[in-house]
Amino acid sequence: QVQLVESGGGLVQPGGSLRLSCAASGFTFSTYTMNWYRQAPGKERELVAAISNTGGSTNYADSVKGRFTISRDHAKNTVYLQMNSLKPEDTAVYYCNAANTYHRKNYWGQGTQVTVSS
C-alpha cells in the first residue's frame, strides 16, 4: 500500500522557518521524482519544488527560489522541504507528490497546513 505522510506544518511568524517531511512507503522511492506542491485558498495547486529520483537535480518555483530547499534521504525514504524567510503569501496546504512518468504512476499525500502570520 502506497503511503506519503507529511509532517512539520504549523503556524510561524513572517521571517521564520519550517521543515516539512514526507515519509514514503509502498513503492520504490529511488525511482520516483519527488515534488512539493501547495494550494492556497481560492487558488490552483502549484508546484513549489522538485527533486529528481537520484537527488542530483532540483527545481524551484520563482517565488521560493533562494528561500526553500528540497532534499531527499534514500535511507529513510523521506523527502524534505526546508522553508526559510517565510512570508504570509507562503500560507497554504503543502502536498507531497511522487511521480514516475515512465510507469505513469502519481501518488499524493494528505497535505499539511502551513500558516505564516504574526
mmCIF file of C-alpha atoms in Angstrom:
data_model
loop_
_atom_site.group_PDB
_atom_site.id
_atom_site.type_symbol
_atom_site.label_atom_id
_atom_site.label_comp_id
_atom_site.label_asym_id
_atom_site.label_seq_id
_atom_site.Cartn_x
_atom_site.Cartn_y
_atom_site.Cartn_z
ATOM 1 C CA GLN A 1 0.000 0.000 0.000
ATOM 2 C CA VAL A 2 1.417 3.342 -1.087
ATOM 3 C CA GLN A 3 1.657 5.989 1.597
ATOM 4 C CA LEU A 4 3.009 9.524 1.632
ATOM 5 C CA VAL A 5 2.790 11.019 5.111
ATOM 6 C CA GLU A 6 3.607 14.703 5.503
ATOM 7 C CA SER A 7 4.545 16.351 8.770
ATOM 8 C CA GLY A 8 6.101 19.549 10.034
ATOM 9 C CA GLY A 9 3.473 22.103 9.154
ATOM 10 C CA GLY A 10 2.179 24.691 11.564
ATOM 11 C CA LEU A 11 1.921 28.365 12.426
ATOM 12 C CA VAL A 12 5.027 30.509 12.069
ATOM 13 C CA GLN A 13 5.705 34.234 12.107
ATOM 14 C CA PRO A 14 6.894 36.057 8.986
ATOM 15 C CA GLY A 15 10.628 35.569 8.565
ATOM 16 C CA GLY A 16 10.542 32.258 10.381
ATOM 17 C CA SER A 17 11.394 28.752 9.231
ATOM 18 C CA LEU A 18 9.758 25.353 8.992
ATOM 19 C CA ARG A 19 10.907 21.988 7.708
ATOM 20 C CA LEU A 20 8.351 19.722 6.106
ATOM 21 C CA SER A 21 8.929 15.980 5.893
ATOM 22 C CA CYS A 22 7.264 13.373 3.719
ATOM 23 C CA ALA A 23 7.775 9.727 4.609
ATOM 24 C CA ALA A 24 7.180 7.391 1.679
ATOM 25 C CA SER A 25 6.351 3.696 1.667
ATOM 26 C CA GLY A 26 4.837 1.078 -0.608
ATOM 27 C CA PHE A 27 6.836 1.912 -3.732
ATOM 28 C CA THR A 28 10.449 2.072 -4.889
ATOM 29 C CA PHE A 29 11.343 5.509 -3.604
ATOM 30 C CA SER A 30 14.600 5.782 -5.544
ATOM 31 C CA THR A 31 12.831 5.556 -8.900
ATOM 32 C CA TYR A 32 10.446 8.451 -8.312
ATOM 33 C CA THR A 33 10.792 12.181 -8.753
ATOM 34 C CA MET A 34 9.556 13.799 -5.568
ATOM 35 C CA ASN A 35 7.683 17.082 -5.577
ATOM 36 C CA TRP A 36 6.190 19.547 -3.138
ATOM 37 C CA TYR A 37 3.047 21.361 -4.236
ATOM 38 C CA ARG A 38 0.959 23.907 -2.384
ATOM 39 C CA GLN A 39 -2.562 25.191 -2.622
ATOM 40 C CA ALA A 40 -3.764 28.399 -1.052
ATOM 41 C CA PRO A 41 -7.482 29.132 -0.511
ATOM 42 C CA GLY A 42 -9.137 30.081 -3.776
ATOM 43 C CA LYS A 43 -6.035 29.321 -5.832
ATOM 44 C CA GLU A 44 -4.878 26.459 -8.010
ATOM 45 C CA ARG A 45 -2.376 23.925 -6.755
ATOM 46 C CA GLU A 46 1.137 24.945 -7.775
ATOM 47 C CA LEU A 47 4.466 23.165 -7.944
ATOM 48 C CA VAL A 48 6.855 24.575 -5.354
ATOM 49 C CA ALA A 49 9.915 22.333 -5.630
ATOM 50 C CA ALA A 50 11.023 19.125 -7.311
ATOM 51 C CA ILE A 51 13.933 16.745 -6.880
ATOM 52 C CA SER A 52 14.998 14.045 -9.305
ATOM 53 C CA ASN A 53 14.999 10.385 -8.361
ATOM 54 C CA THR A 54 18.745 10.444 -7.683
ATOM 55 C CA GLY A 55 18.653 13.774 -5.895
ATOM 56 C CA GLY A 56 21.082 15.214 -8.389
ATOM 57 C CA SER A 57 18.703 17.775 -9.838
ATOM 58 C CA THR A 58 16.321 20.228 -8.207
ATOM 59 C CA ASN A 59 13.906 22.857 -9.449
ATOM 60 C CA TYR A 60 12.006 25.618 -7.691
ATOM 61 C CA ALA A 61 9.177 27.985 -8.363
ATOM 62 C CA ASP A 62 10.453 31.532 -8.829
ATOM 63 C CA SER A 63 8.505 32.641 -5.766
ATOM 64 C CA VAL A 64 10.534 30.392 -3.428
ATOM 65 C CA LYS A 65 13.994 30.374 -5.029
ATOM 66 C CA GLY A 66 16.676 31.207 -2.516
ATOM 67 C CA ARG A 67 14.331 30.577 0.430
ATOM 68 C CA PHE A 68 13.246 26.936 0.104
ATOM 69 C CA THR A 69 15.423 23.832 -0.260
ATOM 70 C CA ILE A 70 14.220 20.378 -1.249
ATOM 71 C CA SER A 71 16.232 17.289 -0.342
ATOM 72 C CA ARG A 72 15.758 13.548 -0.028
ATOM 73 C CA ASP A 73 17.159 10.762 2.123
ATOM 74 C CA HIS A 74 17.099 7.388 0.410
ATOM 75 C CA ALA A 75 17.984 5.534 3.608
ATOM 76 C CA LYS A 76 14.838 6.912 5.249
ATOM 77 C CA ASN A 77 12.627 7.082 2.124
ATOM 78 C CA THR A 78 11.887 10.657 3.061
ATOM 79 C CA VAL A 79 11.794 13.951 1.211
ATOM 80 C CA TYR A 80 12.156 17.297 2.962
ATOM 81 C CA LEU A 81 11.297 20.897 2.261
ATOM 82 C CA GLN A 82 13.274 23.415 4.289
ATOM 83 C CA MET A 83 11.451 26.730 4.218
ATOM 84 C CA ASN A 84 13.239 29.860 5.386
ATOM 85 C CA SER A 85 12.316 33.546 5.375
ATOM 86 C CA LEU A 86 8.663 32.616 5.246
ATOM 87 C CA LYS A 87 6.143 35.172 4.026
ATOM 88 C CA PRO A 88 2.385 35.426 4.555
ATOM 89 C CA GLU A 89 1.913 34.518 0.892
ATOM 90 C CA ASP A 90 3.506 31.133 1.602
ATOM 91 C CA THR A 91 0.408 30.222 3.597
ATOM 92 C CA ALA A 92 -1.138 27.137 2.005
ATOM 93 C CA VAL A 93 -1.689 23.430 2.333
ATOM 94 C CA TYR A 94 1.523 21.722 1.226
ATOM 95 C CA TYR A 95 1.316 18.371 -0.533
ATOM 96 C CA CYS A 96 3.970 15.758 -1.151
ATOM 97 C CA ASN A 97 3.865 14.087 -4.570
ATOM 98 C CA ALA A 98 5.706 11.111 -6.029
ATOM 99 C CA ALA A 99 5.852 10.813 -9.804
ATOM 100 C CA ASN A 100 7.204 8.186 -12.160
ATOM 101 C CA THR A 101 6.390 9.226 -15.712
ATOM 102 C CA TYR A 102 7.798 6.049 -17.268
ATOM 103 C CA HIS A 103 5.368 3.875 -15.338
ATOM 104 C CA ARG A 104 2.655 6.573 -15.335
ATOM 105 C CA LYS A 105 2.405 6.492 -11.562
ATOM 106 C CA ASN A 106 1.492 9.502 -9.465
ATOM 107 C CA TYR A 107 0.881 9.483 -5.709
ATOM 108 C CA TRP A 108 -0.207 12.212 -3.273
ATOM 109 C CA GLY A 109 -0.009 12.781 0.439
ATOM 110 C CA GLN A 110 -2.861 14.145 2.515
ATOM 111 C CA GLY A 111 -1.328 17.598 2.894
ATOM 112 C CA THR A 112 -0.054 19.661 5.805
ATOM 113 C CA GLN A 113 -1.126 23.202 6.643
ATOM 114 C CA VAL A 114 1.458 25.971 6.754
ATOM 115 C CA THR A 115 0.292 29.331 8.084
ATOM 116 C CA VAL A 116 2.571 32.365 8.115
ATOM 117 C CA SER A 117 1.110 35.102 10.261
ATOM 118 C CA SER A 118 2.029 37.495 13.041
#
